[in-house]
Amino acid sequence: MEKVWLRSYPPGMPAEIDTTYYESIAQLLEQSFRAHADACAFVCMGRELSYAELDARSRHLAGWFQAQGLERGARIAVMLPNVLQYPVAVAAILRAGYVVVNVNPLYTAHELQHQLADSGAEAIVVLDAHLSTLRAARAGTGLRHAVVTSIGEMLGARGPAMGGENAGLTCVSFVAATALGAAAGFTPVRLAPGDIAALQYTGGTTGVSKGAVLLHRNLIANVLQSQAWSEPVYRARSDIEQPVTVIALPLHHIFGLTVCGLLTMRCGGLGILIPDPRDVPGMVRALRGYRIHSFAGVNTVYKALLAEPDFEELDFSQLVHASGGGAVVQRTVAERWRAVTGVPIAEGYGLPEAAPCVAANLPDAADFTGTVGLPLPSTEVSIRDEAGRALPPGHVGEVCVRGPQVMAGYWKRPGETAQVLMRDGFLRTGDIGVMDEDGFLSIMDRKKDVIFVSGFNVYPNEIEAVVTRHPGVYEAAAVGVPDALSGETVKLFVVKKDPALTDTDLYAYCRTQLMGYKRPGVIEFRAELRKTTAGEILRRALRDEEIARMVESGEV
């Protein structure tokens, strides 16, 4: 296939990256630990963790896991917010030859039980606040060991209280585990690029949550691809001695893990860990005193920061890169960010099945483009029709991806793997997009989120982008709900910025901005919209809630 996007690459940007540079992510981390031993790797709530300490603590924790008799390839879950224990745990698991299973700390017992049982996790690193959820989720799983920690345990606070019934589950505090592991010793493990590094759970394109099998070579490739993409802006700034990255995206999210966590360590950077990005004033306080060089976030995080009065007082004098992903970045938010910081948001695109980065705007772009940019080095993007045939530039179809970052498949789900991994090596993403003649990719929407109104495709992203330009709207979500006449109609959920805003105002506004079949048939105001921990609006949950309500009321 013709890689039209290469014509838009800047001078010096490699078309391909060397995926054989490291044998494993563990080797990547260990080299970085040695090279940057004296530098600070992460800071959280005022406590700094050097690369040397990260090296020692992860080695000791790895030793504790080995002392429990866990065999190579065992799955170990990590259920933590962004605290210092997270990078220690991930490094320990990978160095010992185990598999990281990232778990959302806000999971219910039902959701946690599914992930533990499906992955076959034998151990977990968990916050003490979630012990009750863990106990309720244990039935039917093979979980035998728990390293329990508190947010303040690595900040000098007392270890967690572990009262309650833990029959059949070995529980030990994080600090105790590292001390016991130091005494037991760590046996280094030789890993290969084809070994499994992580199971990243995702809804995928269909069905129940399933684990995307990410090999060491997948994560290595995406770290090196992301580094090559951002390197030009750092190369041009000789005044930056150590890159400082804000890690507000949760590390259990693959974007946070790869782009914020692993890439920070690969570059010897400093990561500022934000345990709760919903506490915006707290985030701003945590960033005071730092010259920020890199920021990664979703639209809701950027919007919330810009609404915080003290945000503009932070030091952006050395900010060189702001990346957006996970959900569409709204132009109004991007323009406001540029006005405040002087740096545009470089929107990108990815998914857990691709470890996650597929495409991105150039970090030194002069302005917000409204696209998700160009495919990264060593990445191919093909827009295809329902039959899997490649479409020419300018045609809308399913985004399909091939590259060294693409997963090996879904964990123990060969049937579903076959549905998304085509014979030619391309991954069917389930996203609808279009590529222009210069190789810039635009994502219309998730295939499953497209609304079908009287035979026409309506893309929620387009509706939301229009509605959020209204000065009285803070945020919005568009979903399709059943309609007797048109099959589906657009229902719009709106959070007000102006308390005086009415649905009559919005209906009138949409009549001037959208074609008839795209206009919302129903508008509902809400105080807030449900989101993931990464800040992505849960459209599917909103739609399911509304359909359940309609069924109960007899409307459908």
Coordinates of C-alpha atoms in Angstrom, one line a residue:
M1 CA 0.0 0.0 0.0
E2 CA 1.1 3.6 -0.6
K3 CA 2.1 5.3 2.6
V4 CA 0.8 8.8 1.6
W5 CA 1.5 10.1 5.2
L6 CA 5.2 9.8 4.7
R7 CA 5.1 12.8 2.4
S8 CA 3.9 14.9 5.4
Y9 CA 6.7 13.7 7.8
P10 CA 9.1 16.5 8.7
P11 CA 12.8 16.2 7.8
G12 CA 14.6 13.7 10.0
M13 CA 11.5 11.8 11.2
P14 CA 12.2 8.1 10.6
A15 CA 9.7 6.1 8.5
E16 CA 10.6 3.0 10.6
I17 CA 11.9 2.4 14.1
D18 CA 14.2 -0.4 15.3
T19 CA 11.9 -2.7 17.3
T20 CA 14.8 -5.0 18.1
Y21 CA 16.7 -2.4 20.2
Y22 CA 15.5 -4.1 23.5
E23 CA 14.6 -7.7 24.1
S24 CA 12.0 -6.8 26.8
I25 CA 10.5 -3.9 28.6
A26 CA 12.4 -5.1 31.7
Q27 CA 15.7 -4.6 29.9
L28 CA 14.5 -1.1 28.8
L29 CA 13.7 -0.2 32.4
E30 CA 16.9 -1.7 33.9
Q31 CA 19.1 0.2 31.4
S32 CA 17.3 3.4 32.3
F33 CA 17.6 2.8 36.0
R34 CA 21.4 2.5 35.7
A35 CA 21.8 5.4 33.3
H36 CA 19.7 7.8 35.5
A37 CA 20.3 6.4 39.0
D38 CA 20.8 9.8 40.7
A39 CA 17.8 11.5 39.0
C40 CA 14.3 11.7 40.4
A41 CA 12.0 9.4 38.5
F42 CA 8.6 10.2 40.0
V43 CA 7.2 12.6 42.6
C44 CA 3.8 12.2 44.3
M45 CA 2.4 14.4 47.1
G46 CA 5.8 15.9 47.7
R47 CA 7.7 12.6 48.0
E48 CA 10.4 11.9 45.4
L49 CA 11.4 8.5 44.1
S50 CA 14.8 8.3 42.4
Y51 CA 15.7 5.9 39.7
A52 CA 18.1 4.1 42.0
E53 CA 15.3 3.7 44.6
L54 CA 12.8 2.6 41.9
D55 CA 15.4 0.0 40.8
A56 CA 16.0 -1.3 44.3
R57 CA 12.3 -1.3 45.5
S58 CA 11.1 -3.0 42.3
R59 CA 13.9 -5.6 42.5
H60 CA 12.9 -6.3 46.1
L61 CA 9.2 -6.6 45.3
A62 CA 10.0 -8.9 42.4
G63 CA 11.9 -11.1 44.9
W64 CA 8.9 -11.3 47.2
F65 CA 6.7 -12.5 44.3
Q66 CA 9.3 -15.1 43.4
A67 CA 9.5 -16.2 47.0
Q68 CA 5.7 -17.0 46.9
G69 CA 6.4 -19.7 44.2
L70 CA 4.8 -17.8 41.3
E71 CA 5.9 -19.3 38.1
R72 CA 7.1 -17.3 35.1
G73 CA 4.2 -15.9 33.1
A74 CA 1.9 -15.7 36.2
R75 CA -0.6 -12.8 36.0
I76 CA -0.4 -10.2 38.7
A77 CA -3.1 -7.5 38.9
V78 CA -2.4 -3.9 39.9
M79 CA -5.4 -2.0 41.3
L80 CA -4.0 1.4 42.3
P81 CA -4.4 5.1 41.6
N82 CA -1.4 7.1 40.4
V83 CA 0.9 6.7 43.4
L84 CA 4.6 5.9 43.7
Q85 CA 3.8 2.2 44.3
Y86 CA 2.4 1.9 40.8
P87 CA 5.7 2.2 38.8
V88 CA 7.4 0.1 41.4
A89 CA 4.9 -2.7 41.0
V90 CA 4.9 -2.6 37.2
A91 CA 8.7 -2.7 37.1
A92 CA 8.7 -5.6 39.7
I93 CA 6.2 -7.7 37.8
L94 CA 7.9 -7.3 34.4
R95 CA 11.4 -7.8 35.8
A96 CA 10.4 -11.1 37.4
G97 CA 8.9 -12.4 34.1
Y98 CA 5.2 -12.0 35.2
V99 CA 2.3 -10.4 33.3
V100 CA 0.8 -7.0 34.4
V101 CA -3.0 -7.0 34.6
N102 CA -4.1 -3.4 35.0
V103 CA -7.3 -2.9 37.0
N104 CA -9.4 0.2 37.3
P105 CA -9.5 1.0 41.1
L106 CA -13.1 2.1 40.8
Y107 CA -14.3 -1.3 39.7
T108 CA -17.2 -2.9 41.5
A109 CA -16.8 -6.4 42.9
H110 CA -18.6 -7.9 39.9
E111 CA -16.3 -6.1 37.4
L112 CA -13.2 -7.0 39.4
Q113 CA -14.2 -10.7 39.8
H114 CA -14.6 -11.0 36.0
Q115 CA -11.2 -9.6 35.3
L116 CA -9.4 -11.6 38.0
A117 CA -11.1 -14.9 36.9
D118 CA -10.7 -14.2 33.2
S119 CA -7.0 -13.4 33.5
G120 CA -6.2 -16.1 36.1
A121 CA -4.4 -13.6 38.3
E122 CA -2.7 -15.2 41.2
A123 CA -1.6 -12.0 43.0
I124 CA -2.7 -8.4 43.3
V125 CA -1.2 -5.1 44.4
V126 CA -4.2 -3.2 45.8
L127 CA -5.1 -0.1 47.8
D128 CA -6.4 -0.8 51.3
A129 CA -9.5 1.2 50.6
H130 CA -10.5 -1.5 48.0
L131 CA -9.9 -4.5 50.3
S132 CA -13.6 -5.0 50.9
T133 CA -14.3 -5.0 47.1
L134 CA -11.5 -7.5 46.7
R135 CA -12.9 -9.8 49.3
A136 CA -16.3 -9.7 47.7
A137 CA -14.7 -10.5 44.3
R138 CA -12.5 -13.4 45.2
A139 CA -15.0 -16.2 44.7
G140 CA -14.3 -18.2 41.6
T141 CA -10.8 -16.7 41.1
G142 CA -7.3 -18.2 41.6
L143 CA -6.1 -15.2 43.6
R144 CA -3.8 -16.3 46.5
H145 CA -1.6 -13.3 47.3
A146 CA -2.3 -9.6 48.0
V147 CA 0.2 -6.8 48.5
V148 CA -1.9 -4.2 50.3
T149 CA -0.9 -0.6 50.5
S150 CA -2.2 2.8 51.4
I151 CA -1.7 6.1 49.5
G152 CA 0.6 7.4 52.2
E153 CA 2.6 4.2 52.8
M154 CA 5.5 5.4 50.7
L155 CA 5.2 8.9 52.0
G156 CA 6.2 7.8 55.5
A157 CA 2.8 7.1 56.9
R158 CA 1.9 3.9 58.7
G159 CA 1.2 0.8 56.7
P160 CA -2.4 -0.2 55.9
A161 CA -4.7 -1.9 58.4
M162 CA -5.6 -5.3 57.1
G163 CA -8.4 -6.5 59.4
G164 CA -11.2 -8.7 58.3
E165 CA -11.4 -12.2 56.9
N166 CA -8.6 -13.1 54.5
A167 CA -8.9 -16.9 54.5
G168 CA -6.8 -18.4 51.8
L169 CA -5.3 -15.1 50.8
T170 CA -1.8 -14.1 51.9
C171 CA -1.9 -10.4 52.7
V172 CA 1.2 -8.3 53.3
S173 CA 1.8 -4.6 53.3
F174 CA 3.8 -3.0 50.4
V175 CA 6.7 -2.0 52.6
A176 CA 6.8 -5.4 54.3
A177 CA 6.8 -7.2 51.0
T178 CA 9.8 -5.2 49.7
A179 CA 11.6 -5.8 53.0
L180 CA 10.9 -9.6 52.8
G181 CA 11.9 -9.6 49.1
A182 CA 15.2 -7.9 49.9
A183 CA 16.0 -10.6 52.4
A184 CA 14.9 -13.4 50.0
G185 CA 16.8 -12.1 47.0
F186 CA 15.8 -11.6 43.4
T187 CA 16.7 -14.0 40.6
P188 CA 17.0 -12.1 37.2
V189 CA 14.9 -13.5 34.4
R190 CA 15.8 -13.5 30.7
L191 CA 12.8 -12.4 28.7
A192 CA 12.1 -12.5 25.0
P193 CA 10.3 -10.0 22.7
G194 CA 7.5 -12.5 22.2
D195 CA 6.8 -13.0 25.9
I196 CA 3.5 -11.5 27.3
A197 CA 4.0 -8.3 29.2
A198 CA 0.5 -7.2 29.9
L199 CA -3.2 -8.0 29.6
Q200 CA -5.0 -4.7 29.0
Y201 CA -8.7 -5.2 29.5
T202 CA -11.0 -3.5 27.0
G203 CA -14.5 -3.8 25.7
G204 CA -13.0 -4.1 22.3
T205 CA -15.4 -3.8 19.4
T206 CA -18.0 -6.2 20.8
G207 CA -19.0 -8.1 23.9
V208 CA -17.7 -8.5 27.5
S209 CA -14.5 -6.9 28.7
K210 CA -11.5 -9.0 27.4
G211 CA -7.7 -8.9 27.7
A212 CA -5.7 -7.5 24.8
V213 CA -2.5 -9.6 24.9
L214 CA 0.4 -7.1 24.7
L215 CA 3.8 -8.6 24.2
H216 CA 7.1 -7.1 25.3
R217 CA 7.8 -6.2 21.7
N218 CA 4.4 -4.4 21.4
L219 CA 5.2 -2.1 24.3
I220 CA 8.8 -1.6 23.3
A221 CA 7.7 -0.6 19.8
N222 CA 5.1 1.9 21.0
V223 CA 7.5 3.5 23.5
L224 CA 10.1 4.0 20.8
Q225 CA 7.5 5.1 18.3
S226 CA 6.2 7.7 20.7
Q227 CA 9.7 8.9 21.6
A228 CA 10.7 9.3 17.9
W229 CA 7.5 11.4 17.4
S230 CA 8.2 13.7 20.3
E231 CA 12.0 13.9 20.0
P232 CA 12.2 16.8 17.6
V233 CA 10.6 19.3 20.0
Y234 CA 13.0 18.3 22.8
R235 CA 16.1 18.3 20.5
A236 CA 15.3 21.9 19.7
R237 CA 15.4 22.9 23.4
S238 CA 18.9 22.7 24.8
D239 CA 17.7 24.3 28.0
I240 CA 15.7 21.2 29.1
E241 CA 18.0 19.0 31.3
Q242 CA 15.3 16.5 32.4
P243 CA 11.8 16.3 30.8
V244 CA 9.0 16.9 33.3
T245 CA 5.8 15.1 32.5
V246 CA 2.4 15.6 34.2
I247 CA 0.9 12.1 34.8
A248 CA -2.8 12.9 35.3
L249 CA -4.0 10.1 33.1
P250 CA -4.4 6.9 35.2
L251 CA -1.6 4.5 34.8
H252 CA -4.1 1.6 34.6
H253 CA -5.1 3.2 31.3
I254 CA -2.8 2.0 28.5
F255 CA -2.2 5.6 27.3
G256 CA -1.1 6.6 30.8
L257 CA 1.1 3.4 31.2
T258 CA 2.9 3.7 27.8
V259 CA 3.1 7.4 27.0
C260 CA 3.3 8.7 30.5
G261 CA 4.9 5.9 32.6
L262 CA 7.1 3.8 30.3
L263 CA 8.2 6.6 28.0
T264 CA 9.1 8.8 31.0
M265 CA 11.3 6.1 32.3
R266 CA 12.8 5.4 28.9
C267 CA 13.9 9.1 28.6
G268 CA 15.1 9.4 32.2
G269 CA 12.4 12.0 32.8
L270 CA 10.5 13.1 35.9
G271 CA 6.8 12.1 36.2
I272 CA 4.5 14.1 38.5
L273 CA 1.9 11.6 39.6
I274 CA -1.6 12.9 40.1
P275 CA -3.6 10.4 42.3
D276 CA -7.0 12.0 41.6
P277 CA -7.3 14.2 38.5
R278 CA -10.9 15.0 39.4
D279 CA -9.5 17.1 42.3
V280 CA -8.5 19.9 40.0
P281 CA -7.4 22.4 42.7
G282 CA -5.3 19.6 44.2
M283 CA -3.7 18.9 40.8
V284 CA -2.8 22.6 40.3
R285 CA -1.2 22.7 43.8
A286 CA 0.8 19.6 42.9
L287 CA 2.2 21.3 39.8
R288 CA 3.3 24.5 41.5
G289 CA 7.0 25.0 41.5
Y290 CA 7.7 22.8 38.4
R291 CA 8.5 23.8 34.9
I292 CA 6.3 21.5 33.0
H293 CA 7.5 20.2 29.6
S294 CA 4.9 17.6 28.6
F295 CA 1.2 17.1 29.4
A296 CA -1.1 14.3 28.3
G297 CA -4.8 14.4 28.9
V298 CA -8.3 13.9 27.6
N299 CA -10.6 16.7 26.7
T300 CA -12.4 16.8 30.0
V301 CA -9.1 17.1 31.9
Y302 CA -8.0 20.0 29.7
K303 CA -11.4 21.7 30.1
A304 CA -11.4 21.3 33.9
L305 CA -7.9 22.7 34.3
L306 CA -8.8 25.7 32.1
A307 CA -11.8 26.4 34.4
E308 CA -9.6 26.5 37.5
P309 CA -8.7 30.1 38.4
D310 CA -5.2 29.3 39.6
F311 CA -4.2 27.2 36.6
E312 CA -2.9 30.2 34.6
E313 CA -0.3 30.8 37.4
L314 CA 1.6 27.6 36.7
D315 CA 4.9 27.8 34.8
F316 CA 4.4 27.0 31.1
S317 CA 7.6 28.8 30.0
Q318 CA 9.2 25.4 29.0
L319 CA 6.1 23.5 27.9
V320 CA 6.9 21.9 24.5
H321 CA 4.3 19.2 24.1
A322 CA 0.6 18.7 25.0
S323 CA -1.1 15.6 23.7
G324 CA -4.7 14.7 23.6
G325 CA -6.4 11.4 23.1
G326 CA -9.0 8.9 24.5
A327 CA -11.9 11.2 23.3
V328 CA -12.3 14.0 20.8
V329 CA -10.5 17.2 21.8
Q330 CA -13.0 20.0 21.2
R331 CA -11.7 23.0 19.2
T332 CA -12.9 25.5 21.8
V333 CA -10.9 23.7 24.5
A334 CA -7.8 23.5 22.2
E335 CA -8.0 27.2 21.4
R336 CA -8.3 28.2 25.0
W337 CA -5.3 25.9 26.0
R338 CA -3.2 27.5 23.3
A339 CA -4.1 31.0 24.5
V340 CA -3.1 30.2 28.1
T341 CA 0.0 28.0 27.6
G342 CA 1.3 29.1 24.1
V343 CA 1.4 25.4 23.0
P344 CA -1.3 23.7 20.9
I345 CA -2.8 20.3 21.8
A346 CA -1.5 17.7 19.5
E347 CA -4.4 15.3 19.2
G348 CA -3.7 11.6 18.6
Y349 CA -5.4 8.3 18.2
G350 CA -4.9 4.9 19.7
L351 CA -6.6 1.9 21.3
P352 CA -5.6 -0.7 23.9
E353 CA -5.2 -3.3 21.1
A354 CA -2.4 -1.2 19.7
A355 CA -0.5 -0.5 23.0
P356 CA -2.0 2.2 22.3
C357 CA -0.6 4.8 19.9
V358 CA -1.4 4.7 16.2
A359 CA -1.4 8.2 14.9
A360 CA -0.7 11.8 16.2
N361 CA -0.3 15.3 15.2
L362 CA 3.3 16.6 15.0
P363 CA 4.2 18.0 18.4
D364 CA 5.6 21.1 16.8
A365 CA 2.5 21.8 14.7
A366 CA 1.7 25.5 14.7
D367 CA -1.9 25.0 15.6
F368 CA -4.7 22.6 16.5
T369 CA -5.6 20.7 13.3
G370 CA -8.9 19.0 14.1
T371 CA -7.5 15.7 12.9
V372 CA -5.7 13.0 14.9
G373 CA -2.6 13.4 12.7
L374 CA -0.4 11.0 10.8
P375 CA 0.4 7.3 11.4
L376 CA 3.5 6.9 13.6
P377 CA 6.7 5.4 12.3
S378 CA 6.4 1.7 11.4
T379 CA 2.6 2.0 11.4
E380 CA 0.2 1.5 8.5
V381 CA -3.4 2.8 8.5
S382 CA -5.9 1.6 5.9
I383 CA -9.5 2.8 5.6
R384 CA -11.6 -0.2 4.6
D385 CA -15.2 -0.9 3.6
E386 CA -17.5 -3.6 5.1
A387 CA -15.9 -6.3 2.9
G388 CA -12.4 -5.4 4.0
R389 CA -11.4 -3.6 0.8
A390 CA -9.1 -0.6 1.0
L391 CA -10.7 2.7 0.2
P392 CA -8.9 5.7 -1.5
P393 CA -8.2 9.0 0.4
G394 CA -11.3 11.0 1.2
H395 CA -13.6 7.9 1.6
V396 CA -15.2 7.1 5.0
G397 CA -14.7 3.6 6.3
E398 CA -13.4 1.5 9.2
V399 CA -9.9 2.3 10.4
C400 CA -7.6 -0.7 10.2
V401 CA -4.1 -0.7 11.6
R402 CA -0.9 -2.7 11.1
G403 CA 2.3 -2.3 13.0
P404 CA 4.7 -3.8 15.6
Q405 CA 2.5 -2.3 18.4
V406 CA -0.6 -4.3 17.5
M407 CA -1.6 -7.0 20.0
A408 CA -1.1 -10.7 19.6
G409 CA -4.9 -11.2 20.2
Y410 CA -7.5 -11.4 22.9
W411 CA -6.6 -13.5 26.0
K412 CA -8.1 -17.0 25.5
R413 CA -10.6 -15.8 22.9
P414 CA -9.5 -17.1 19.5
G415 CA -12.9 -16.5 17.9
E416 CA -13.0 -12.8 18.8
T417 CA -9.4 -12.5 17.9
A418 CA -10.2 -13.8 14.4
Q419 CA -12.9 -11.2 14.1
V420 CA -10.5 -8.3 14.5
L421 CA -7.1 -9.5 13.3
M422 CA -7.3 -10.0 9.5
R423 CA -5.1 -12.4 7.5
D424 CA -3.0 -9.6 6.2
G425 CA -2.1 -8.5 9.7
F426 CA -4.4 -5.5 9.9
L427 CA -6.4 -4.9 13.1
R428 CA -10.0 -3.9 12.6
T429 CA -10.4 -1.1 15.2
G430 CA -14.2 -0.6 15.1
D431 CA -13.6 3.1 14.5
I432 CA -15.0 5.0 11.5
G433 CA -12.6 7.4 9.9
V434 CA -11.2 9.1 6.8
M435 CA -7.7 9.9 5.6
D436 CA -7.0 12.8 3.4
E437 CA -4.5 12.9 0.5
D438 CA -1.7 14.1 2.8
G439 CA -2.1 11.2 5.2
F440 CA -3.9 13.0 8.0
L441 CA -6.5 10.8 9.7
S442 CA -9.8 12.0 11.1
I443 CA -11.9 9.8 13.3
M444 CA -15.7 10.2 12.8
D445 CA -16.8 7.9 15.7
R446 CA -16.8 4.5 17.2
K447 CA -18.6 2.1 14.8
K448 CA -20.9 1.0 17.7
D449 CA -21.7 4.6 18.6
V450 CA -22.9 5.7 15.2
I451 CA -26.6 6.7 15.3
F452 CA -28.8 5.6 12.4
V453 CA -31.5 8.1 11.6
S454 CA -33.8 7.3 8.7
G455 CA -31.0 5.5 7.0
F456 CA -28.4 8.2 7.5
N457 CA -25.3 7.8 9.6
V458 CA -25.1 10.4 12.4
Y459 CA -21.8 10.7 14.3
P460 CA -22.0 11.7 18.0
N461 CA -18.6 13.4 17.8
E462 CA -19.9 15.9 15.2
I463 CA -23.1 16.7 17.3
E464 CA -21.1 17.2 20.5
A465 CA -18.5 19.4 18.8
V466 CA -21.3 21.7 17.5
V467 CA -23.3 21.8 20.7
T468 CA -20.2 22.5 23.0
R469 CA -19.5 25.6 20.9
H470 CA -22.7 27.1 22.4
P471 CA -21.5 29.5 25.2
G472 CA -24.0 28.2 27.6
V473 CA -22.9 24.5 27.4
Y474 CA -20.1 23.0 29.5
E475 CA -20.1 19.5 28.0
A476 CA -22.4 17.2 26.1
A477 CA -22.9 13.6 25.0
A478 CA -25.1 12.5 22.1
V479 CA -26.5 8.9 21.9
G480 CA -29.0 7.1 19.7
V481 CA -32.3 6.0 21.2
P482 CA -35.2 4.0 19.5
D483 CA -37.7 6.0 17.5
A484 CA -40.8 4.6 15.9
L485 CA -40.6 6.8 12.8
S486 CA -36.8 7.1 12.1
G487 CA -35.5 4.0 13.7
E488 CA -33.3 6.0 16.0
T489 CA -33.2 9.6 17.1
V490 CA -30.5 11.7 18.7
K491 CA -30.8 12.2 22.5
L492 CA -28.5 14.9 23.9
F493 CA -27.3 15.0 27.5
V494 CA -26.0 18.4 28.5
V495 CA -24.2 19.9 31.4
K496 CA -24.8 23.7 31.6
K497 CA -22.2 26.4 31.9
D498 CA -25.0 29.0 32.0
P499 CA -27.7 28.1 34.5
A500 CA -30.2 30.1 32.4
L501 CA -29.8 27.9 29.3
T502 CA -33.0 26.1 28.3
D503 CA -33.7 23.2 25.9
T504 CA -35.6 25.7 23.7
D505 CA -32.4 27.7 23.3
L506 CA -30.5 24.6 22.3
Y507 CA -33.1 23.3 19.9
A508 CA -33.0 26.8 18.2
Y509 CA -29.2 26.8 18.1
C510 CA -29.1 23.3 16.6
R511 CA -31.5 24.3 13.8
T512 CA -28.9 26.9 12.7
Q513 CA -26.0 24.5 12.9
L514 CA -27.1 21.0 11.9
M515 CA -29.1 19.3 9.1
G516 CA -32.5 18.0 10.1
Y517 CA -31.7 14.4 10.7
K518 CA -28.7 15.3 12.8
R519 CA -30.6 17.5 15.3
P520 CA -31.4 16.2 18.7
G521 CA -34.9 14.9 19.2
V522 CA -34.6 15.0 23.0
I523 CA -32.4 17.1 25.3
E524 CA -31.9 16.3 28.9
F525 CA -29.9 18.5 31.3
R526 CA -27.7 16.8 34.0
A527 CA -25.5 18.1 36.8
E528 CA -22.7 15.9 35.5
L529 CA -22.0 13.1 33.0
R530 CA -20.6 9.7 34.0
K531 CA -16.9 9.3 33.0
T532 CA -14.1 6.7 33.1
T533 CA -11.2 7.4 35.4
A534 CA -9.4 8.7 32.4
G535 CA -12.1 11.3 31.9
E536 CA -13.9 9.8 28.9
I537 CA -17.7 10.3 28.8
L538 CA -19.5 6.9 29.1
R539 CA -21.8 7.2 26.1
R540 CA -22.8 3.6 26.2
A541 CA -23.8 3.8 29.8
L542 CA -26.0 6.8 29.1
R543 CA -27.6 5.1 26.2
D544 CA -28.3 1.9 28.2
E545 CA -29.8 4.0 31.0
E546 CA -32.1 5.8 28.6
I547 CA -33.2 2.6 26.8
A548 CA -33.9 0.9 30.1
R549 CA -36.0 3.9 31.2
M550 CA -37.9 3.9 27.9
V551 CA -38.7 0.2 28.2
E552 CA -39.9 0.6 31.8
S553 CA -42.1 3.5 30.9
G554 CA -43.6 1.7 27.8
E555 CA -42.2 4.1 25.3
V556 CA -40.6 1.2 23.4

